[in-house]
CSV table of C-alpha atoms in Angstrom, one decimal:
chain,number,residue,atom,x,y,z
S,282,MET,CA,0.0,0.0,0.0
S,283,LEU,CA,2.1,2.5,1.4
S,284,SER,CA,4.5,4.6,-0.4
S,285,ARG,CA,8.0,5.2,0.8
S,286,ILE,CA,9.6,8.6,0.3
S,287,ARG,CA,13.0,8.7,-1.1
S,288,MET,CA,15.2,11.8,-1.2
S,289,SER,CA,17.2,12.6,-4.3
S,290,ARG,CA,20.7,14.0,-4.3
S,291,LYS,CA,19.3,17.4,-5.1
S,292,SER,CA,16.8,17.1,-2.2
S,293,ARG,CA,19.6,16.2,0.2
S,294,GLY,CA,21.5,19.3,-0.9
S,295,CYS,CA,18.4,21.5,-0.4
S,296,TRP,CA,18.0,20.0,3.1
S,297,LYS,CA,21.5,21.3,3.9
S,298,HIS,CA,20.4,24.8,3.0
S,299,GLY,CA,17.3,24.5,5.2
S,300,ILE,CA,14.7,23.6,2.6
S,301,PHE,CA,13.6,20.0,2.4
S,302,MET,CA,12.8,19.5,-1.2
S,303,LEU,CA,10.3,16.7,-1.8
S,304,GLY,CA,9.3,15.5,-5.2
S,305,SER,CA,7.2,12.4,-5.5
S,306,PHE,CA,6.9,9.2,-3.6
S,307,GLN,CA,8.3,5.9,-4.9
S,308,PRO,CA,6.1,2.9,-4.3
S,309,ALA,CA,7.8,0.6,-1.8
S,310,PRO,CA,8.1,-3.2,-2.3
S,311,GLY,CA,4.8,-4.9,-1.4
S,312,TRP,CA,2.8,-1.7,-2.3
S,313,ARG,CA,1.2,-3.3,-5.3
S,314,ALA,CA,0.0,-6.4,-3.4
S,315,ILE,CA,-1.5,-4.3,-0.6
S,316,GLU,CA,-3.1,-1.9,-3.2
S,317,LYS,CA,-4.8,-4.9,-4.8
S,318,SER,CA,-6.1,-6.2,-1.4
S,319,LEU,CA,-7.5,-2.7,-0.7
S,320,TYR,CA,-9.1,-2.6,-4.1
S,321,LYS,CA,-10.6,-6.1,-3.5
S,322,VAL,CA,-12.1,-5.1,-0.2
S,323,ASN,CA,-13.5,-1.8,-1.6
S,324,SER,CA,-14.9,-3.4,-4.7
S,325,GLU,CA,-16.7,-6.0,-2.7
S,326,GLY,CA,-18.8,-3.4,-1.0
S,327,ILE,CA,-18.2,-0.2,0.8
S,328,HIS,CA,-20.5,0.9,3.5
S,329,ASN,CA,-21.5,4.1,1.8
S,330,SER,CA,-24.1,4.7,4.5
S,331,ALA,CA,-21.3,5.1,7.1
S,332,LYS,CA,-21.9,8.6,8.3
S,333,LEU,CA,-20.8,10.5,11.3
S,334,LYS,CA,-23.3,10.3,14.2
S,335,GLU,CA,-24.4,13.6,15.8
S,336,THR,CA,-25.8,11.6,18.7
S,337,THR,CA,-24.5,9.2,21.3
S,338,ILE,CA,-22.0,6.6,20.1
S,339,VAL,CA,-22.9,3.0,20.8
S,340,SER,CA,-20.2,1.7,23.2
S,341,ASN,CA,-18.8,-1.8,22.9
S,342,LEU,CA,-19.2,-2.0,26.7
S,343,ASP,CA,-22.3,-2.2,28.7
S,344,SER,CA,-23.8,1.3,28.8
S,345,SER,CA,-25.0,1.0,32.4
S,346,ASN,CA,-21.5,0.0,33.6
S,347,ASN,CA,-20.0,2.9,31.7
S,348,ALA,CA,-22.4,5.3,33.2
S,349,GLU,CA,-21.2,4.2,36.7
S,350,GLN,CA,-17.6,4.1,35.8
S,351,THR,CA,-17.4,7.6,34.3
S,352,LYS,CA,-18.8,9.1,37.5
S,353,GLY,CA,-15.6,8.3,39.3
S,354,GLN,CA,-12.1,9.5,38.7
S,355,ILE,CA,-9.9,7.7,36.2
S,356,ASP,CA,-7.1,6.0,38.0
S,357,PHE,CA,-4.1,5.0,35.9
S,358,THR,CA,-2.3,3.5,39.0
S,359,ASN,CA,-5.0,1.1,40.0
S,360,TYR,CA,-6.1,-0.9,37.0
S,361,ASP,CA,-6.7,-4.6,36.1
S,362,PHE,CA,-3.7,-5.9,34.2
S,363,GLN,CA,-5.6,-8.8,32.9
S,364,ASN,CA,-8.1,-6.5,31.1
S,365,ALA,CA,-5.7,-3.8,30.2
S,366,PHE,CA,-3.4,-6.2,28.3
S,367,SER,CA,-6.1,-8.8,27.2
S,368,PHE,CA,-5.2,-8.1,23.5
S,369,ARG,CA,-1.5,-8.8,24.1
S,370,SER,CA,0.1,-12.2,24.4
S,371,THR,CA,2.8,-12.8,27.0
S,372,GLY,CA,5.4,-12.7,24.2
S,373,GLU,CA,4.1,-9.3,23.1
S,374,ILE,CA,4.2,-7.9,26.6
S,375,PHE,CA,7.8,-9.1,26.9
S,376,ARG,CA,8.6,-7.5,23.5
S,377,SER,CA,7.2,-4.2,24.8
S,378,TYR,CA,9.4,-4.4,27.9
S,379,LEU,CA,12.5,-5.1,25.7
S,380,ILE,CA,11.8,-2.3,23.2
S,381,PHE,CA,11.1,0.3,25.8
S,382,SER,CA,14.3,-0.8,27.7
S,383,LEU,CA,16.4,-0.4,24.5
S,384,CYS,CA,14.8,3.1,23.9
S,385,SER,CA,16.6,4.3,27.0
S,386,TYR,CA,20.0,4.0,25.2
S,387,PRO,CA,20.5,7.2,23.1
S,388,ILE,CA,23.2,5.6,20.9
S,389,LEU,CA,20.8,3.0,19.8
S,390,VAL,CA,17.9,5.4,19.2
S,391,ASN,CA,19.9,8.0,17.3
S,392,ASN,CA,21.4,5.4,15.0
S,393,SER,CA,18.2,3.2,14.7
S,394,MET,CA,17.8,4.0,10.9
S,395,LYS,CA,21.4,3.1,10.2
S,396,LEU,CA,21.2,-0.1,12.3
S,397,MET,CA,18.0,-1.2,10.5
S,398,THR,CA,19.6,-0.5,7.1
S,399,TYR,CA,22.8,-2.4,8.1
S,400,GLY,CA,20.7,-5.2,9.5
S,401,GLN,CA,18.8,-5.5,6.2
S,402,ASN,CA,22.1,-5.6,4.2
S,403,ILE,CA,23.9,-8.1,6.5
S,404,LEU,CA,21.1,-10.5,7.4
S,405,GLY,CA,19.3,-10.5,4.1
S,406,LYS,CA,15.7,-9.6,3.5
S,407,ARG,CA,14.1,-12.8,4.9
S,408,ILE,CA,15.9,-13.0,8.2
S,409,PHE,CA,15.7,-9.2,8.7
S,410,GLU,CA,12.0,-9.1,8.2
S,411,ASN,CA,11.4,-12.0,10.5
S,412,LEU,CA,13.4,-10.2,13.2
S,413,MET,CA,11.5,-6.9,12.6
S,414,ARG,CA,8.2,-8.7,12.9
S,415,LYS,CA,9.2,-9.9,16.4
S,416,THR,CA,10.5,-6.5,17.5
S,417,LEU,CA,9.9,-2.9,16.3
S,418,TYR,CA,7.6,-3.6,13.4
S,419,GLY,CA,5.4,-6.0,15.5
S,420,GLN,CA,5.3,-3.4,18.3
S,421,PHE,CA,4.3,-0.3,16.3
S,422,VAL,CA,2.7,-1.4,13.0
S,423,GLY,CA,-0.8,-3.0,12.6
S,424,GLY,CA,0.2,-5.5,9.9
S,425,GLN,CA,1.5,-5.8,6.4
S,426,THR,CA,-1.8,-6.6,4.7
S,427,GLU,CA,-5.3,-5.3,4.9
S,428,SER,CA,-6.5,-8.6,6.6
S,429,GLU,CA,-3.7,-8.3,9.3
S,430,PHE,CA,-4.7,-4.7,9.9
S,431,LEU,CA,-8.3,-5.5,10.3
S,432,LEU,CA,-7.4,-8.3,12.7
S,433,THR,CA,-5.5,-5.8,14.8
S,434,ALA,CA,-8.4,-3.4,14.7
S,435,ARG,CA,-10.9,-6.0,15.8
S,436,GLN,CA,-8.7,-6.9,18.8
S,437,LEU,CA,-8.7,-3.3,19.9
S,438,THR,CA,-12.4,-2.9,19.4
S,439,LYS,CA,-13.1,-5.7,21.9
S,440,ILE,CA,-11.7,-3.5,24.7
S,441,GLY,CA,-13.3,-0.3,23.5
S,442,ILE,CA,-10.5,1.2,21.5
S,443,GLY,CA,-11.0,2.6,18.0
S,444,THR,CA,-8.6,2.7,15.0
S,445,LEU,CA,-7.0,5.9,13.6
S,446,LEU,CA,-5.5,4.7,10.3
S,447,ALA,CA,-2.1,6.3,9.6
S,448,VAL,CA,-0.5,6.1,6.2
S,449,PRO,CA,3.3,6.0,7.0
S,450,MET,CA,4.6,8.3,4.3
S,451,GLU,CA,7.7,9.7,6.1
S,452,GLU,CA,9.3,12.8,4.8
S,453,ASP,CA,12.8,12.0,6.1
S,454,ALA,CA,13.2,8.8,4.0
S,455,THR,CA,15.5,8.6,1.0
S,456,GLY,CA,14.5,8.5,-2.6
S,457,ASN,CA,13.7,10.2,-5.9
S,458,GLN,CA,10.5,12.3,-6.1
S,459,THR,CA,10.1,13.9,-9.4
S,460,GLN,CA,7.1,12.5,-11.2
S,461,ASP,CA,3.5,13.5,-10.6
S,462,ASN,CA,2.2,10.0,-11.3
S,463,TRP,CA,3.8,8.9,-8.0
S,464,TYR,CA,1.8,11.6,-6.1
S,465,ASP,CA,-1.3,10.5,-8.0
S,466,GLU,CA,-0.7,6.9,-6.8
S,467,ASN,CA,-0.4,8.1,-3.3
S,468,ALA,CA,-3.7,10.0,-3.6
S,469,ASN,CA,-5.4,6.8,-4.9
S,470,VAL,CA,-4.1,4.8,-2.0
S,471,ILE,CA,-5.3,7.4,0.5
S,472,GLN,CA,-8.8,7.3,-1.0
S,473,ARG,CA,-8.8,3.5,-0.8
S,474,CYS,CA,-7.8,3.8,2.8
S,475,ILE,CA,-10.6,6.2,3.5
S,476,LYS,CA,-13.0,3.6,2.1
S,477,LEU,CA,-11.4,0.9,4.2
S,478,CYS,CA,-12.0,3.1,7.3
S,479,ALA,CA,-15.7,3.5,6.3
S,480,THR,CA,-16.1,-0.3,6.4
S,481,MET,CA,-14.9,-0.6,10.0
S,482,ASN,CA,-17.4,-0.7,12.9
S,483,ASN,CA,-16.8,2.8,14.2
S,484,ASN,CA,-19.4,5.5,14.6
S,485,TYR,CA,-16.5,8.0,14.1
S,486,PRO,CA,-14.1,6.5,11.5
S,487,MET,CA,-10.9,8.4,11.2
S,488,MET,CA,-7.6,8.5,9.4
S,489,GLN,CA,-4.5,10.7,9.3
S,490,LEU,CA,-3.3,12.6,6.2
S,491,LYS,CA,0.1,14.0,5.3
S,492,ILE,CA,-0.4,16.7,2.7
S,493,THR,CA,3.2,16.4,1.6
S,494,ALA,CA,2.2,12.9,0.3
S,495,VAL,CA,0.2,14.6,-2.5
S,496,VAL,CA,1.6,18.1,-2.7
S,497,PRO,CA,5.4,18.5,-3.1
S,498,ALA,CA,7.0,19.8,0.1
S,499,ASP,CA,9.2,22.3,-1.8
S,500,ILE,CA,6.1,23.9,-3.2
S,501,CYS,CA,4.6,23.9,0.4
S,502,ALA,CA,7.8,25.6,1.6
S,503,ARG,CA,7.5,28.5,-0.9
S,504,LEU,CA,3.8,28.8,-0.3
S,505,SER,CA,4.6,29.0,3.4
S,506,ALA,CA,7.0,31.9,2.8
S,507,ALA,CA,4.3,33.8,0.9
S,508,PHE,CA,1.5,33.1,3.6
S,509,PRO,CA,3.2,32.7,7.0
S,510,GLU,CA,-0.1,33.2,8.8
S,511,PRO,CA,-3.0,31.9,6.8
S,512,SER,CA,-5.8,32.8,9.2
S,513,ALA,CA,-4.7,36.5,8.9
S,514,ASN,CA,-5.4,36.2,5.1
S,515,PRO,CA,-9.0,35.0,5.0
S,516,GLU,CA,-9.5,36.0,1.4
S,517,THR,CA,-6.5,33.8,0.3
S,518,VAL,CA,-8.1,30.9,2.2
S,519,LYS,CA,-11.4,31.5,0.4
S,520,ASP,CA,-9.5,31.7,-2.9
S,521,VAL,CA,-8.0,28.3,-2.4
S,522,ALA,CA,-11.4,27.0,-1.2
S,523,ARG,CA,-12.9,28.1,-4.5
S,524,VAL,CA,-10.5,25.7,-6.2
S,525,PHE,CA,-12.2,22.8,-4.3
S,526,ALA,CA,-15.7,24.2,-4.9
S,527,GLU,CA,-15.5,25.4,-8.6
S,528,GLY,CA,-12.5,23.6,-10.0
S,529,ARG,CA,-10.7,26.8,-10.9
S,530,GLU,CA,-6.9,27.2,-10.5
S,531,PHE,CA,-5.1,29.1,-7.8
S,532,HIS,CA,-2.6,31.8,-8.8
S,533,HIS,CA,-0.4,34.1,-6.8
S,534,ASN,CA,2.4,36.4,-8.0
S,535,SER,CA,4.9,34.9,-5.4
S,536,LEU,CA,4.7,31.5,-7.3
S,537,SER,CA,6.5,30.7,-10.5
S,538,SER,CA,4.5,29.2,-13.4
S,539,TYR,CA,6.0,25.8,-12.6
S,540,ASP,CA,5.1,26.1,-8.9
S,541,THR,CA,1.6,27.2,-9.8
S,542,GLU,CA,1.1,24.2,-12.1
S,543,SER,CA,2.5,21.8,-9.5
S,544,LEU,CA,0.4,23.3,-6.7
S,545,ASN,CA,-2.8,23.1,-8.7
S,546,ARG,CA,-2.2,19.4,-9.5
S,547,GLY,CA,-1.7,18.9,-5.7
S,548,LEU,CA,-5.0,20.8,-5.0
S,549,LYS,CA,-6.8,18.4,-7.4
S,550,ARG,CA,-5.5,15.5,-5.4
S,551,LEU,CA,-6.6,17.0,-2.1
S,552,LYS,CA,-10.0,17.8,-3.6
S,553,ALA,CA,-10.5,14.1,-4.5
S,554,ILE,CA,-9.4,13.0,-1.0
S,555,ALA,CA,-11.6,15.5,0.9
S,556,LYS,CA,-14.6,14.7,-1.4
S,557,CYS,CA,-14.1,11.0,-0.8
S,558,ALA,CA,-13.9,11.5,3.0
S,559,ALA,CA,-17.1,13.6,3.0
S,560,GLN,CA,-19.0,11.0,1.0
S,561,HIS,CA,-18.0,8.2,3.3
S,562,GLY,CA,-18.2,10.1,6.6
S,563,VAL,CA,-14.6,9.6,7.5
S,564,LEU,CA,-12.8,12.3,9.6
S,565,VAL,CA,-9.5,13.3,8.1
S,566,LEU,CA,-6.9,14.6,10.6
S,567,VAL,CA,-4.2,16.5,8.7
S,568,ASP,CA,-0.7,16.1,10.2
S,569,ALA,CA,1.4,19.1,10.9
S,570,GLU,CA,5.1,18.7,9.9
S,571,TYR,CA,8.0,21.1,9.9
S,572,THR,CA,7.7,24.8,10.6
S,573,TYR,CA,8.9,25.7,7.1
S,574,VAL,CA,6.0,23.9,5.5
S,575,ASN,CA,3.3,24.2,8.2
S,576,PRO,CA,1.8,27.5,7.1
S,577,ALA,CA,1.0,26.0,3.7
S,578,LEU,CA,-0.4,22.8,5.3
S,579,ASN,CA,-2.5,25.1,7.5
S,580,LEU,CA,-3.7,27.2,4.6
S,581,LEU,CA,-4.7,24.1,2.5
S,582,THR,CA,-6.4,22.6,5.5
S,583,LEU,CA,-8.4,25.7,6.3
S,584,ALA,CA,-9.5,25.9,2.6
S,585,MET,CA,-10.7,22.3,2.7
S,586,VAL,CA,-12.6,23.2,6.0
S,587,MET,CA,-14.3,26.1,4.2
S,588,GLN,CA,-15.6,23.7,1.5
S,589,TYR,CA,-16.3,20.4,3.4
S,590,ASN,CA,-17.1,21.3,7.0
S,591,ARG,CA,-20.5,22.9,6.6
S,592,ASP,CA,-22.4,20.3,8.6
S,593,ARG,CA,-19.7,18.0,10.0
S,594,PRO,CA,-16.0,18.5,11.0
S,595,ILE,CA,-14.7,16.3,8.2
S,596,ILE,CA,-11.3,18.0,7.9
S,597,SER,CA,-9.2,19.1,10.9
S,598,TYR,CA,-5.7,20.2,11.5
S,599,THR,CA,-3.0,19.2,14.0
S,600,TYR,CA,-1.6,21.8,16.4
S,601,GLN,CA,1.9,21.2,17.7
S,602,ASN,CA,2.2,22.7,21.2
S,603,TYR,CA,5.9,22.5,21.5
S,604,LEU,CA,5.9,25.5,19.1
S,605,LYS,CA,5.7,28.9,20.8
S,606,SER,CA,3.2,30.2,18.2
S,607,THR,CA,0.7,27.4,18.4
S,608,PHE,CA,-1.9,28.8,20.7
S,609,HIS,CA,-2.1,32.0,18.7
S,610,THR,CA,-2.5,30.0,15.5
S,611,LEU,CA,-5.1,27.7,17.0
S,612,LYS,CA,-7.2,30.6,18.3
S,613,LYS,CA,-7.1,32.6,15.1
S,614,ASP,CA,-8.1,29.4,13.1
S,615,ALA,CA,-11.0,28.6,15.4
S,616,GLU,CA,-12.3,32.2,15.2
S,617,LEU,CA,-12.0,32.3,11.4
S,618,ILE,CA,-13.9,29.0,10.9
S,619,SER,CA,-16.5,29.9,13.5
S,620,SER,CA,-17.1,33.3,12.0
S,621,ASN,CA,-18.0,31.6,8.7
S,622,GLY,CA,-20.5,29.3,10.4
S,623,LEU,CA,-18.5,26.1,9.8
S,624,CYS,CA,-17.6,23.1,12.0
S,625,PHE,CA,-14.2,23.1,13.6
S,626,GLY,CA,-12.1,20.1,14.7
S,627,ALA,CA,-8.6,20.0,16.0
S,628,LYS,CA,-6.0,17.5,17.0
S,629,LEU,CA,-3.6,18.5,19.8
S,630,VAL,CA,-0.1,17.1,20.1
S,631,ARG,CA,3.0,18.1,21.9
S,632,GLY,CA,5.2,17.4,18.8
S,633,ALA,CA,7.6,15.0,17.2
S,634,TYR,CA,10.2,17.1,15.4
S,635,MET,CA,11.8,19.0,18.3
S,636,GLU,CA,15.5,18.1,17.7
S,637,LYS,CA,15.4,18.9,13.9
S,638,GLU,CA,13.6,22.2,14.5
S,639,ARG,CA,16.2,23.3,17.0
S,640,HIS,CA,19.0,22.2,14.8
S,641,LEU,CA,17.6,24.0,11.8
S,642,ALA,CA,17.0,27.2,13.8
S,643,ALA,CA,20.6,27.2,15.0
S,644,LYS,CA,22.0,26.6,11.6
S,645,LYS,CA,19.9,29.3,9.9
S,646,GLY,CA,20.3,31.8,12.6
S,647,TYR,CA,16.6,32.5,13.5
S,648,PRO,CA,15.0,32.2,17.0
S,649,ASP,CA,14.3,28.7,18.2
S,650,PRO,CA,10.5,28.1,17.6
S,651,VAL,CA,10.4,25.4,20.3
S,652,HIS,CA,9.6,25.9,23.9
S,653,GLU,CA,12.6,25.7,26.2
S,654,THR,CA,11.2,23.1,28.6
S,655,PHE,CA,8.7,20.2,28.7
S,656,GLU,CA,6.8,22.2,31.3
S,657,SER,CA,6.3,25.2,29.1
S,658,THR,CA,5.2,22.8,26.3
S,659,SER,CA,2.7,21.2,28.7
S,660,ASN,CA,1.4,24.6,29.8
S,661,MET,CA,0.6,25.6,26.2
S,662,TYR,CA,-0.9,22.2,25.6
S,663,HIS,CA,-3.3,22.6,28.5
S,664,GLN,CA,-4.0,26.2,27.5
S,665,SER,CA,-5.0,25.0,24.0
S,666,LEU,CA,-6.9,22.1,25.5
S,667,TYR,CA,-9.1,24.2,27.8
S,668,TYR,CA,-9.7,26.7,25.0
S,669,LEU,CA,-11.0,24.0,22.7
S,670,LEU,CA,-13.1,22.2,25.3
S,671,ASP,CA,-14.8,25.6,26.1
S,672,PHE,CA,-15.1,26.2,22.3
S,673,VAL,CA,-16.9,22.9,21.5
S,674,LYS,CA,-19.1,23.3,24.5
S,675,GLY,CA,-20.2,26.8,23.5
S,676,SER,CA,-20.4,26.3,19.7
S,677,THR,CA,-23.7,25.8,18.0
S,678,LYS,CA,-22.0,23.8,15.2
S,679,SER,CA,-20.6,20.3,15.5
S,680,GLY,CA,-16.9,20.2,16.6
S,681,PHE,CA,-14.4,18.1,18.4
S,682,VAL,CA,-10.9,18.0,19.9
S,683,MET,CA,-8.6,15.0,19.6
S,684,VAL,CA,-6.4,14.9,22.7
S,685,ALA,CA,-3.4,13.0,21.3
S,686,SER,CA,-1.3,12.5,24.4
S,687,HIS,CA,0.5,9.8,26.3
S,688,ASN,CA,0.7,12.0,29.4
S,689,GLU,CA,-1.5,10.7,32.2
S,690,GLN,CA,-1.8,14.2,33.9
S,691,THR,CA,-3.0,15.7,30.6
S,692,ILE,CA,-5.6,13.1,30.2
S,693,LYS,CA,-6.8,13.5,33.8
S,694,LYS,CA,-7.0,17.3,33.3
S,695,THR,CA,-9.1,16.7,30.2
S,696,ILE,CA,-11.5,14.4,32.0
S,697,GLU,CA,-11.9,16.8,34.9
S,698,ARG,CA,-12.6,19.7,32.5
S,699,MET,CA,-15.1,17.5,30.6
S,700,ARG,CA,-17.0,16.9,33.8
S,701,GLU,CA,-17.0,20.6,34.7
S,702,LEU,CA,-18.5,21.4,31.3
S,703,SER,CA,-20.9,18.4,31.4
S,704,LEU,CA,-19.4,17.1,28.1
S,705,ASN,CA,-20.8,13.6,27.5
S,706,PRO,CA,-17.8,11.4,26.8
S,707,LYS,CA,-19.8,9.4,24.2
S,708,GLU,CA,-21.1,12.3,22.1
S,709,GLY,CA,-18.1,12.8,19.8
S,710,ASN,CA,-16.9,16.2,21.2
S,711,VAL,CA,-13.7,14.8,22.7
S,712,PHE,CA,-11.5,11.9,21.5
S,713,PHE,CA,-8.3,10.6,23.0
S,714,GLY,CA,-5.5,9.2,20.9
S,715,GLN,CA,-2.3,7.3,21.5
S,716,VAL,CA,0.2,5.6,19.2
S,717,TYR,CA,-0.2,1.9,18.6
S,718,GLY,CA,2.4,0.0,20.7
S,719,MET,CA,2.7,2.8,23.3
S,720,CYS,CA,0.7,3.7,26.4
S,721,ASP,CA,-1.5,0.6,26.2
S,722,HIS,CA,-2.6,0.8,29.8
S,723,VAL,CA,-3.9,4.4,29.3
S,724,SER,CA,-5.8,3.5,26.1
S,725,ALA,CA,-7.3,0.4,27.8
S,726,VAL,CA,-8.5,2.3,30.9
S,727,LEU,CA,-10.1,5.0,28.8
S,728,GLY,CA,-11.8,2.5,26.6
S,729,GLN,CA,-13.1,0.4,29.5
S,730,ASN,CA,-14.5,3.6,31.1
S,731,GLY,CA,-16.5,4.6,28.1
S,732,TYR,CA,-14.3,7.3,26.6
S,733,LEU,CA,-13.7,7.5,22.9
S,734,VAL,CA,-10.1,6.5,22.5
S,735,TYR,CA,-8.2,5.7,19.3
S,736,LYS,CA,-4.9,4.1,18.5
S,737,SER,CA,-2.9,5.6,15.6
S,738,ILE,CA,-2.1,2.5,13.6
S,739,PRO,CA,0.0,2.3,10.4
S,740,TYR,CA,0.2,-0.7,8.2
S,741,GLY,CA,2.3,-1.6,5.2
S,742,SER,CA,5.4,-3.5,4.2
S,743,ILE,CA,8.4,-3.6,6.6
S,744,GLU,CA,10.6,-1.6,4.1
S,745,ALA,CA,7.9,1.1,3.7
S,746,THR,CA,7.6,1.6,7.4
S,747,LEU,CA,11.3,1.8,8.4
S,748,PRO,CA,11.3,5.6,8.5
S,749,TYR,CA,8.2,5.6,10.6
S,750,LEU,CA,9.8,3.1,13.0
S,751,HIS,CA,12.8,5.3,13.3
S,752,ARG,CA,10.7,8.3,14.3
S,753,ARG,CA,8.9,6.2,16.9
S,754,ALA,CA,12.2,5.4,18.5
S,755,LEU,CA,13.2,9.1,18.4
S,756,GLU,CA,9.9,10.1,20.0
S,757,ASN,CA,10.4,7.5,22.8
S,758,LYS,CA,13.8,9.0,23.5
S,759,ALA,CA,12.3,12.5,23.6
S,760,VAL,CA,9.6,11.5,26.1
S,761,ILE,CA,11.9,9.3,28.3
S,762,GLY,CA,9.5,9.6,31.3
S,763,SER,CA,6.6,8.1,29.4
S,764,THR,CA,9.0,5.4,28.0
S,765,ARG,CA,10.1,4.5,31.5
S,766,ARG,CA,6.4,4.3,32.6
S,767,ASP,CA,5.6,2.0,29.7
S,768,ARG,CA,8.6,-0.2,30.6
S,769,GLU,CA,7.6,-0.4,34.3
S,770,ILE,CA,4.1,-1.3,33.4
S,771,ALA,CA,5.1,-4.0,30.9
S,772,ARG,CA,7.4,-5.5,33.6
S,773,GLU,CA,4.6,-5.5,36.1
S,774,ALA,CA,2.1,-7.0,33.6
S,775,LEU,CA,4.7,-9.8,32.9
S,776,ILE,CA,5.0,-10.6,36.6
S,777,GLN,CA,1.2,-10.8,37.0
S,778,ARG,CA,0.8,-12.9,33.8
S,779,PHE,CA,3.4,-15.4,35.1
S,780,LYS,CA,1.7,-15.4,38.6
S,781,GLN,CA,-1.6,-16.2,36.9
S,782,LYS,CA,-0.2,-19.1,34.9
S,783,MET,CA,1.7,-20.5,37.9
S,784,PHE,CA,-0.9,-20.0,40.6
S,785,PRO,CA,-4.2,-19.5,38.7
S,786,THR,CA,-6.4,-20.1,41.8
S,787,ARG,CA,-4.3,-18.0,44.2
S,788,LEU,CA,-4.1,-14.7,42.3
S,789,ARG,CA,-6.7,-12.3,43.5
S,790,LYS,CA,-7.3,-8.7,42.3
S,791,SER,CA,-6.1,-7.5,45.7
S,792,ASP,CA,-2.7,-9.3,45.0
S,793,ILE,CA,-2.0,-7.0,42.1
S,794,THR,CA,0.6,-4.3,42.8
S,795,HIS,CA,1.3,-1.3,40.5
S,796,PRO,CA,4.4,0.4,39.5
């Protein structure tokens, strides 16, 4: 399925000068087979009637039990390991413990991409792929085929966890991206993934989208330079929206004729994706990326919102709270969309590109855009969170916030504020999100207590997902506290699993201790 980005020599040179030049995506090995499996599933029957529910979601758990559970406080230190890890085998729990232990060694994390490349060359494809399935790939990827992905999704559904399909098109991979047909193939794959999401048993089907998978990032960088604050240029946003509505082309004097043609081809791909999502009732959460392309991503997202969010928040943007400017951007975007009588959705993250952003700022000589400390990042995250919770409570239009966080305190703050505002956890105003393979205990507790929680799950060939796995390792190093917590919990879950097998009649719930 999933395309692998490769950086040309020219692109690598541009990265050295602070501009990451992306052309097109080269299909990775195994892409054709997965594409065919997707086509088969979609051709056999798509649930075209899958629409977003404006009313209460039907929980997988008993509704009366959920009503009682959500009255009390969520407690992440006093949970039932048997239920929290019911979808994990003992071997998978041990794998989690091993991987999170290895992530505590910076030398391994920083060189993980090189190590995986060397391993592939030395061990050969077959042995290397078997090793990856038992380690990093098996931990963080939902499967290589559509059937494997659906099996993973069904296992999560049993404990009240939804699926947020992530197409692992990583911008820091190597390759040659020069031909538009490669971008066209990516757009086709994304639309098939949207249709796949619509077949799943979720009242709120979702998937993530990287705009640079269908619009060249070098074009996005130049568009960002022309429009550094899109919400301050509402007429420009509306001009781009008219491209989606009327099929006209977008022109601006800051763009060359080549850039204009390339941008408009990308806009056609985005139009097809957004239209497909609207038809199938699938929420599309647009990823934010690097600061030098983010204004363009924000502009194109706002334009899609103008066209497709009249009745439902089909399109939403991701706000990276490790950036000092994020709350200002979020507030201006919400005000712009609200003033036009449209639905507004937002995904909140802390951020995944901190080290590269700081390195680039130091190299180019401009102020560091990233908060100095984790605490200041968390303060802005909570400021954005409270603003959005108040916004969705007071808005007359449908809206939501996706709280994408592994931080237990952030999740507790969200739940407390939801209670203060009397926001029903089942009505689709607030979602929680964690990465597949991380923070399983938090996801399970939320799902068991009736909250709408999703796992961000990629799937595709091992080779196609290597850059994604490298970024997962880097993120684990950046949030070492969360990694340590995951490791401790995996260790405790292993102990309890062995106790249960050795003394099945002696283990009582009161015997369970917690890290």
